[in-house]
XYZ file of C-alpha atoms in Angstrom:
500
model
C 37.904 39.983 -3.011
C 37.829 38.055 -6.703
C 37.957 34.955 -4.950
C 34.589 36.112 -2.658
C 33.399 37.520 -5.530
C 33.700 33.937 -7.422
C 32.598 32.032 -4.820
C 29.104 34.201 -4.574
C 28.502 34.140 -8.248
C 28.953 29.986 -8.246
C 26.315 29.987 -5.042
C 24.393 31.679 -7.239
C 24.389 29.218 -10.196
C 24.098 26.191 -7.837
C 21.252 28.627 -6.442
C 19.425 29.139 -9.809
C 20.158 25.183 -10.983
C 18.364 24.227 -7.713
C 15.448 26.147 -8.424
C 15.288 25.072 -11.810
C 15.075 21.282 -10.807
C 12.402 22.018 -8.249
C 10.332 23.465 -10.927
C 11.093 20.496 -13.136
C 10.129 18.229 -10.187
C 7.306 19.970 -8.860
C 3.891 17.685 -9.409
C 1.613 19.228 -11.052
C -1.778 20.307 -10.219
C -4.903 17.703 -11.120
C -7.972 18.248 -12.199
C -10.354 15.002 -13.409
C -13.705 16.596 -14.666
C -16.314 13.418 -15.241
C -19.379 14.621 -16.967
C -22.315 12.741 -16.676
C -24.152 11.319 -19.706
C -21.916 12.286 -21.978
C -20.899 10.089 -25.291
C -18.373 10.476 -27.878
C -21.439 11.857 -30.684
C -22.339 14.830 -27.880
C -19.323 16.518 -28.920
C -18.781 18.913 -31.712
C -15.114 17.908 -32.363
C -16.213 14.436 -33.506
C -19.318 14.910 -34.994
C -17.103 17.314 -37.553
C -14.646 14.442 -37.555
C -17.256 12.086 -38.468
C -18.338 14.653 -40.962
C -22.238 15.458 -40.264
C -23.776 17.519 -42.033
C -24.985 19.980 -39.226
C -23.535 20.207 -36.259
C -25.937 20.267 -33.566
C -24.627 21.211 -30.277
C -21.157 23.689 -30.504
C -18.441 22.715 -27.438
C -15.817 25.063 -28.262
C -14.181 24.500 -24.638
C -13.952 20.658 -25.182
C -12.528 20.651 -28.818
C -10.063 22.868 -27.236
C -9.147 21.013 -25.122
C -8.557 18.190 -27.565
C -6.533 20.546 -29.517
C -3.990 21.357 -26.699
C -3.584 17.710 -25.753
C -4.144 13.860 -26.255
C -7.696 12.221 -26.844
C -7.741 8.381 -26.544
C -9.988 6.810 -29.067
C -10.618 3.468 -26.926
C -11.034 5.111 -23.591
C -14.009 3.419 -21.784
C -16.038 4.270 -18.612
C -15.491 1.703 -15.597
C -19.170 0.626 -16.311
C -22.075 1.546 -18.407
C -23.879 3.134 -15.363
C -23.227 6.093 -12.892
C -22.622 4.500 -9.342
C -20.617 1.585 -10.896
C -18.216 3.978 -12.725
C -18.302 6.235 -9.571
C -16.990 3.178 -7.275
C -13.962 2.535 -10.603
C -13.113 5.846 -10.458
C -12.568 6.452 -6.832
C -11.276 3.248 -6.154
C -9.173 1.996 -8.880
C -11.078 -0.996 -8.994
C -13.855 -2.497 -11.511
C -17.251 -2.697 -9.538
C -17.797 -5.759 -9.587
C -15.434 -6.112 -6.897
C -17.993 -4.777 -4.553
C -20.822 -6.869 -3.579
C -23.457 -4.288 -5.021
C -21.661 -3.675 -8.334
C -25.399 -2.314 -10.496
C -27.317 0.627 -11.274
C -28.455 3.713 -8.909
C -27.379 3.544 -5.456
C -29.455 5.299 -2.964
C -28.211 8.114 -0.756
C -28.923 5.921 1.802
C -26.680 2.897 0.904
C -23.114 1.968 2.202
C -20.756 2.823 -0.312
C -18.936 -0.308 0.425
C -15.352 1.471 0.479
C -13.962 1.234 3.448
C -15.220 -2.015 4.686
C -13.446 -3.977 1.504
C -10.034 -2.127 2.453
C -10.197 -0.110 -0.922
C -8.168 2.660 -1.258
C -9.197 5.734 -2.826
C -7.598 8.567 -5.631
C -8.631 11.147 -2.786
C -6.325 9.298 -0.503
C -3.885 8.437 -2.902
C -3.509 11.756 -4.066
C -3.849 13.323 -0.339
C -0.924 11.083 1.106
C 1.590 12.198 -1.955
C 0.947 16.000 -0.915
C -2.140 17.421 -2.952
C -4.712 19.061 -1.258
C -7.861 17.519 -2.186
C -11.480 18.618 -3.276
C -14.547 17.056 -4.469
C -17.484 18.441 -6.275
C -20.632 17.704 -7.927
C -22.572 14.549 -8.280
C -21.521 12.012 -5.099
C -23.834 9.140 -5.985
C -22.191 6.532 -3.910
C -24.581 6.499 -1.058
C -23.118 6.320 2.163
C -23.414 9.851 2.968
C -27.230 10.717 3.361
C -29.140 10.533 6.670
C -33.083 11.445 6.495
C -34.158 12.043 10.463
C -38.064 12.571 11.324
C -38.568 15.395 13.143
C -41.749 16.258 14.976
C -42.202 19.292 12.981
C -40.298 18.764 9.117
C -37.814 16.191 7.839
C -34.289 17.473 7.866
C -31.063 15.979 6.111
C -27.565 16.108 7.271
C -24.344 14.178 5.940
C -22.446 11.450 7.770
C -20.222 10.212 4.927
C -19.889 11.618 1.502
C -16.655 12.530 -0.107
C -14.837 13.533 3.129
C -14.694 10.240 4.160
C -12.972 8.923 1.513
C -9.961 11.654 1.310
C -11.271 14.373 0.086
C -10.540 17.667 2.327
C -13.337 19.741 0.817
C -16.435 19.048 -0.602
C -19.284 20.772 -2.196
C -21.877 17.629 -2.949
C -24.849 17.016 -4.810
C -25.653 13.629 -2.614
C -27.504 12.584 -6.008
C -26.521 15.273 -8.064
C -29.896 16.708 -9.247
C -31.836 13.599 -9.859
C -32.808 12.633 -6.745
C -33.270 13.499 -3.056
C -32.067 15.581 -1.246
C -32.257 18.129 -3.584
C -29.736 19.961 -1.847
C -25.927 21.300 -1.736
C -23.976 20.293 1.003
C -20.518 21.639 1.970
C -18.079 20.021 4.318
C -20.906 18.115 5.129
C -23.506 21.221 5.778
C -26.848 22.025 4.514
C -25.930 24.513 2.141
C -28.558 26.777 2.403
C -29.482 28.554 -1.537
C -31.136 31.307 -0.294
C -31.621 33.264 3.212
C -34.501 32.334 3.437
C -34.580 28.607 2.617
C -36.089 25.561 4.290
C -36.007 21.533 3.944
C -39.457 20.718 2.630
C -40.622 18.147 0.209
C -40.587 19.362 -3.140
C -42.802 18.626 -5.958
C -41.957 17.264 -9.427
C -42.936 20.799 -10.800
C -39.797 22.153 -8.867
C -37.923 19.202 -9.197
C -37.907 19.442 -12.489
C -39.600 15.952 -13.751
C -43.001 17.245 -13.861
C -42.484 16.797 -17.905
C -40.686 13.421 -17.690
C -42.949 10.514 -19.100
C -40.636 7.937 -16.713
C -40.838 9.867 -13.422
C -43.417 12.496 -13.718
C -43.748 12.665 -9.978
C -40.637 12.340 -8.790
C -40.095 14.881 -5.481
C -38.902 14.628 -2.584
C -36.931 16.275 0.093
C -34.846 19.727 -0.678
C -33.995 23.135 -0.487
C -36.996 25.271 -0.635
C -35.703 27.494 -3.342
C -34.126 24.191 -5.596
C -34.226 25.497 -8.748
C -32.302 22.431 -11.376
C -31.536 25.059 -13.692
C -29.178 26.854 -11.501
C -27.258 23.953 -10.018
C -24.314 23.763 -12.708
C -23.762 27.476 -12.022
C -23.413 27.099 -8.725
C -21.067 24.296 -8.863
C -19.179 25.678 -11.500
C -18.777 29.118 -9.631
C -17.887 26.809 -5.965
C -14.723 25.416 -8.095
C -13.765 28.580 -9.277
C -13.653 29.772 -5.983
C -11.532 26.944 -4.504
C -8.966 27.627 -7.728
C -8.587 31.260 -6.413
C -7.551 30.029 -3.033
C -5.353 27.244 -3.424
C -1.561 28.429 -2.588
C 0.972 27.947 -5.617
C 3.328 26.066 -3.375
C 0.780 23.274 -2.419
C -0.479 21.198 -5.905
C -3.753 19.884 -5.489
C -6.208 17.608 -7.289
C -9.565 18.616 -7.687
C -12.239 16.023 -8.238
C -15.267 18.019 -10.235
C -18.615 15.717 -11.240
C -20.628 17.843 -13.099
C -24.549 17.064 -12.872
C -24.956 17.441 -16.571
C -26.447 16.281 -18.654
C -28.423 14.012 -16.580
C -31.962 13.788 -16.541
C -34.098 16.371 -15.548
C -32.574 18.456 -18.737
C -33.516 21.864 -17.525
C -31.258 24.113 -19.161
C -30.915 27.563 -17.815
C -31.282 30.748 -19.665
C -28.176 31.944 -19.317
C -24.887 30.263 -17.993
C -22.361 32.875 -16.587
C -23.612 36.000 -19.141
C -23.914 33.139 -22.087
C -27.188 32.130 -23.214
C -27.928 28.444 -22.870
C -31.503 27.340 -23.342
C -33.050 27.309 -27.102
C -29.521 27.424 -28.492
C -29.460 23.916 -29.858
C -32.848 21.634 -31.191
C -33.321 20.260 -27.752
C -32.899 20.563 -24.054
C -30.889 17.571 -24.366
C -28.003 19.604 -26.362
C -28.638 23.152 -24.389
C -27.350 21.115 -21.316
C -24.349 19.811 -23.571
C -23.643 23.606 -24.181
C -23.770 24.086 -20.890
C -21.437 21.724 -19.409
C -18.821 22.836 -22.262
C -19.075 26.577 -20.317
C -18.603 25.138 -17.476
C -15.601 23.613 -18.825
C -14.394 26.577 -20.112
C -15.160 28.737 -16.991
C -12.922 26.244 -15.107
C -10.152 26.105 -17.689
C -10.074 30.002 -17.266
C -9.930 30.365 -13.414
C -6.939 27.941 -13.857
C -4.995 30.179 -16.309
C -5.961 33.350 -14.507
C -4.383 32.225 -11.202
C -1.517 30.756 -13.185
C -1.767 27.311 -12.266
C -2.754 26.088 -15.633
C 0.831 25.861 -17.163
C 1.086 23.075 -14.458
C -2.109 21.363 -14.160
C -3.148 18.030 -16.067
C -6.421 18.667 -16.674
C -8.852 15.081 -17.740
C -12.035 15.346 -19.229
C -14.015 12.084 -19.420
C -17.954 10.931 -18.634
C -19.153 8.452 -16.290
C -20.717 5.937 -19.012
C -22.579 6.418 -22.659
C -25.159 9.404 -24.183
C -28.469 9.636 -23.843
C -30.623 9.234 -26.826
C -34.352 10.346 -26.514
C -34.060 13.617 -26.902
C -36.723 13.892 -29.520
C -35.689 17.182 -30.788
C -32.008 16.390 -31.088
C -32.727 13.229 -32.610
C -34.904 14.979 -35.431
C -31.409 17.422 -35.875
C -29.622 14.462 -36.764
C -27.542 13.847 -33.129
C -25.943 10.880 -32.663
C -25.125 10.511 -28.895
C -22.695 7.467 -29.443
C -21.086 8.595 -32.664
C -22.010 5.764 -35.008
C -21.730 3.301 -32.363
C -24.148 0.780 -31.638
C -26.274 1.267 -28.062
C -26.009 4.145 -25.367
C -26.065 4.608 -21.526
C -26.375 1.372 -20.350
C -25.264 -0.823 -23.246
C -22.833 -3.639 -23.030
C -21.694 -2.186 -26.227
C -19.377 0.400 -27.500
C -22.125 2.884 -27.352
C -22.798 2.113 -23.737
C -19.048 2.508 -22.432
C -16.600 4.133 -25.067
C -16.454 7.820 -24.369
C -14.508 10.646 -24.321
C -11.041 10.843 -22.844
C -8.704 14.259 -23.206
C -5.546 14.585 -21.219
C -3.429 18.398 -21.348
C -0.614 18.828 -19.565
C 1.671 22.230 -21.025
C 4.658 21.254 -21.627
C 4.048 17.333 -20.826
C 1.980 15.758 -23.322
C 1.866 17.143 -27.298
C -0.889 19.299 -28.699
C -3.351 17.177 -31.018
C -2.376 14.023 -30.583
C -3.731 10.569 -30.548
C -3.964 7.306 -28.404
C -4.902 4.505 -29.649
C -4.063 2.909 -26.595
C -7.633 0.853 -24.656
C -7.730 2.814 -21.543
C -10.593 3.105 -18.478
C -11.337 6.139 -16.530
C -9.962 4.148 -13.482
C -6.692 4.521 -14.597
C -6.801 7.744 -13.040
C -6.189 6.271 -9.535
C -2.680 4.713 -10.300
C -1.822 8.191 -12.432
C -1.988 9.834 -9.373
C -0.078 7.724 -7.434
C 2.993 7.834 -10.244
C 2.343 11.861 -10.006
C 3.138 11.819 -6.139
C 5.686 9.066 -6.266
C 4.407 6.737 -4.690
C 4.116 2.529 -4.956
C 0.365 1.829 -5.610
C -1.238 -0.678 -2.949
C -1.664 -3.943 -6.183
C -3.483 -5.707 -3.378
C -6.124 -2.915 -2.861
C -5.696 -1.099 -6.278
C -6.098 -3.905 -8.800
C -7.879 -2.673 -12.313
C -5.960 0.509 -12.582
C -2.992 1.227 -14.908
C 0.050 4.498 -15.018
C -1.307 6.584 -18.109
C 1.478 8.693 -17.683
C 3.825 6.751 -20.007
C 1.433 7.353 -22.570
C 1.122 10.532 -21.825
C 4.573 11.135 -22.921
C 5.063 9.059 -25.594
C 6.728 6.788 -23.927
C 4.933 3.340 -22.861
C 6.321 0.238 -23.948
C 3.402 -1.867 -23.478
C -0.137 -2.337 -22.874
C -1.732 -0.628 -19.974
C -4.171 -3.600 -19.830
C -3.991 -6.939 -20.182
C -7.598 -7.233 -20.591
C -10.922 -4.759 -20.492
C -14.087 -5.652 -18.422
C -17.489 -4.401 -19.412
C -20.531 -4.773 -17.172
C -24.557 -3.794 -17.958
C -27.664 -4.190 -15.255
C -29.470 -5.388 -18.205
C -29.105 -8.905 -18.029
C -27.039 -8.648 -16.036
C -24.561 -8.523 -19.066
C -20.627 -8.879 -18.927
C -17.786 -9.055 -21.569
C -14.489 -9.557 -21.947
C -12.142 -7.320 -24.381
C -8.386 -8.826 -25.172
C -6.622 -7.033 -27.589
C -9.491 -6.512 -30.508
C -11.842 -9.276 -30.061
C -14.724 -8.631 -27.485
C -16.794 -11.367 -25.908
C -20.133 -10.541 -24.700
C -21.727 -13.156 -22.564
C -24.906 -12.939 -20.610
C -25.669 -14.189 -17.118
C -28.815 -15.912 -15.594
C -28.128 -14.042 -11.868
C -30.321 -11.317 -10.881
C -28.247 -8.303 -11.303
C -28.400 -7.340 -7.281
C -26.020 -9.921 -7.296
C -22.532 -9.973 -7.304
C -22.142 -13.642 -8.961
C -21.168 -15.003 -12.142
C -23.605 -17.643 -12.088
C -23.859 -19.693 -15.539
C -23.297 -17.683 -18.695
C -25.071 -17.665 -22.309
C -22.788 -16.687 -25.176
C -23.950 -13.744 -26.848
C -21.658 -12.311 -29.378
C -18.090 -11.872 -30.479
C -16.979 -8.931 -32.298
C -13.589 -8.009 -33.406
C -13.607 -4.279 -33.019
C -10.893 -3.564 -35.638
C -12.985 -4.264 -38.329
C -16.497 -4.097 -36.775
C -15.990 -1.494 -34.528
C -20.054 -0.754 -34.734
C -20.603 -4.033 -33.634
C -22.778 -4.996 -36.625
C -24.821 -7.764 -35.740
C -24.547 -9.564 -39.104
C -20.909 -9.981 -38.424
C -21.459 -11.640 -35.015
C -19.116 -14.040 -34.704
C -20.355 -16.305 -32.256
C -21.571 -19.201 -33.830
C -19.067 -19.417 -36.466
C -16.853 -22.752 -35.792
C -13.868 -21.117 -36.592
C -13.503 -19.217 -33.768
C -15.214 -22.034 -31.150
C -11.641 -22.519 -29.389
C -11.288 -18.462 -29.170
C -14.606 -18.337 -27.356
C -13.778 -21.041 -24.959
C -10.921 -19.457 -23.724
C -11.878 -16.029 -23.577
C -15.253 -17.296 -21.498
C -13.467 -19.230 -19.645
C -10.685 -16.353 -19.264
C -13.356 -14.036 -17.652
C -14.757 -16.426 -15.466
C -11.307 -17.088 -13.742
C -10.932 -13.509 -13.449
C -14.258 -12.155 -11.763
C -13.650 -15.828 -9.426
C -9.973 -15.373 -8.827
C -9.559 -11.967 -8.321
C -6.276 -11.319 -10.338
C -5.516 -8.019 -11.481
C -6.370 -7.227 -15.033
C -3.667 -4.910 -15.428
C 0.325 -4.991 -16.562
């Protein structure tokens, strides 16, 4: 009977050991929220670490977050505009690898995905057993399909992010900027109210009525679109999902908020917390915003319990905005001291904010110094599920998780690439020396054609890319010019992979 005895109490132990490796194995949950618009200034964390005077927009949520984990201080977005970055961060690949690499892309435009072979972080992440979700913002095109009907327009989706991986989706096809001004889930009309139509809406209800660029900007929607309730919808539609996903299953949630992109239409209250009028401008009431719906997500996670094993990103999809007349007037600095904003080829235009947490994983409060681009998420995923990453499909992305521990060795990247539609303007970034070269293509296409030196910085000691200290006609640094010029041309012609 001792011997029994012995022999149950040892299954037991093997039993328990078992269980305690699966837990130690299990992948955690991932969730990449990309705000859009936002730059490193629109935070409160570094505008006390830069030591304003006044802070002028709180975002307790975010600093939190940066608390609990690891911010990276040379983090970049793929590009220095939305759809660009959008393309980067599904793909894993810089944009200029598609043959419509610039600005807005319409909802009616191929996203250009599938056709190149691309892989995505959806499918990546689907393939290595996460359930997958999308929400917010789309704005790849490829999903929107505007019929004429004998009696009023309607709008359906044929694409969107459930053709790219995703299992569920809740979609903004242009988040709130453009038409339709409508959600869509699984690839429905989501209707807002009972009694809701498809109509063309006005700029009064779209919300640009006040805008000096677009004051008439309608177009097709939901009859009771109302811009000022779209993040709490979204918010609430992720929250939801949370509550449902099974604790044996990890998944990886994909959340694009629309703010804070233009129209700013803050709402009065967020959730029970007031939003608009709590800051000098509409500009930073939509900042406040997206940091509750931050926290609001943050919170659904720890109430279901999933937050002790979830590595949670917070990044934005290129530079601040910076005409906010009101916030300016408060003293906000969008890019933190750095020279341009959305849409810059410089720092302002492209370095933003990038927090990792991970319980457990990665260290409270600490710092990377390490040049990383949101990207990088699509080979992090594929380290997280254990799987080989595609480097024929997959070829600008780089592991963060090394650094994430503490670990790495080396560089993630051997080199950085910047792009702007102005121009069109490129540059080059090798360790601290950035070349920014300008071409004479028309930015709808996908060319190098021949390129005018513009400037060369070295960030370590001009990281505000003072123009007095512009290197590039200075003789002693001809040969370094040469090579990185002629480094980035080989790249965008050869294709090689810009990662270690």
């Amino acid at each position: 009977m001792k011997t029994v005895k012995k022999y149950i109490s040892y299954a037991f132990v093997c039993m328990g050991l078992q269980a305690g490796l699966v837990a130690q194995n299990k992948m955690p949950n991932v969730v990449v929220l990309m705000a859009d618009d936002i730059g490193l200034g629109d935070l409160s964390f570094y505008q006390k670490e830069r030591g304003v005077k006044k802070v002028t927009v709180e975002t307790p949520n975010i600093d939190k977050l940066i608390n609990q984990g690891m911010r990276f201080t040379d983090a970049h977005s793929p590009a220095s505009l939305c759809a660009p970055t959008r393309f980067s961060m599904l793909t894993g690949n810089y944009s200029y690898r598609n043959s419509r690499p610039f600005g807005v892309w319409t909802p009616e435009a191929d996203a250009l995905i599938d056709k190149n072979e691309y892989t995505t972080s959806a499918r990546i992440a689907k393939s290595g057993g996460y359930t997958t979700s999308f929400f917010g913002k789309w704005g790849l095109g490829g999903s929107w399909v505007r019929e004429q009907g004998k009696k009023i327009d309607h709008a359906y989706l044929n694409g969107g992010a459930l053709s790219y991986g995703f299992e569920y989706a809740c979609e903004l096809p242009e988040g709130i900027q453009n038409e339709p001004y409508a959600f869509y889930e699984n690839r429905k009309w989501l209707p807002l109210k009972s009694n809701s139509v498809l109509k063309e809406l006005d700029a009064n209800q779209t919300g640009y009525a006040t805008s000096k660029k677009h004051k008439t900007r309608g177009g097709l929607g939901d009859s009771n679109w109302d811009p000022k309730s779209a993040g709490n919808i979204l918010a609430h539609k992720a929250v939801d999902y949370i509550h449902t996903q099974k604790k044996s299953k990890p998944f990886f949630m994909y959340y694009c908020s629309q703010a804070v992109h233009i129209p700013h239409e803050p709402p009065a209250r967020f959730d029970g917390t007031k939003v608009a009028g709590t800051t000098p401008g509409d500009h930073g009431d939509m900042i406040f915003e997206l940091d509750l719906q931050v926290g609001l997500i943050v919170d659904a996670l720890k109430k279901t319990g999933a937050y002790e094993n979830t590595l949670f990103i917070f990044t934005s999809d290129n530079g601040g905005l910076s005409f906010d007349q009101g916030m300016k007037k408060a003293g906000h600095d969008t890019s933190n001291g750095l020279l341009g904003s959305k849409g810059s080829i410089n720092e302002g235009g492209h370095r933003v904010p990038f927090i990792a947490v991970w319980p457990g994983k990665i260290k409270p409060n600490t710092i990377s110094n390490e040049p990383i681009v949101g990207q990088d998420v699509v080979a992090t995923l594929a380290a997280l599920s254990h799987q080989e990453l595609d480097k024929t499909k997959v070829l600008d992305s780089a592991n963060l998780l090394p650094y994430f521990k503490g670990t790495a060795k080396g560089k993630a990247h051997i080199y950085l690439m910047h792009q702007s539609a102005g121009g069109p303007t490129y540059a080059l970034r090798e360790g601290d020396w950035k070349l920014i070269v300008k071409s004479d293509v028309k930015k709808k296409a996908n060319k190098v054609g021949n390129l005018t030196n513009v400037a060369l910085f070295n960030l370590k000691d001009n990281l505000s890319e003072d123009v007095s200290k512009n290197l590039i006609n200075d003789a002693k640094y001809a040969k370094r010019i040469a090579e990185m010029r002629a480094k980035y041309i080989e790249l965008r012609k050869t294709g090689v992979s810009t990662v270690n």
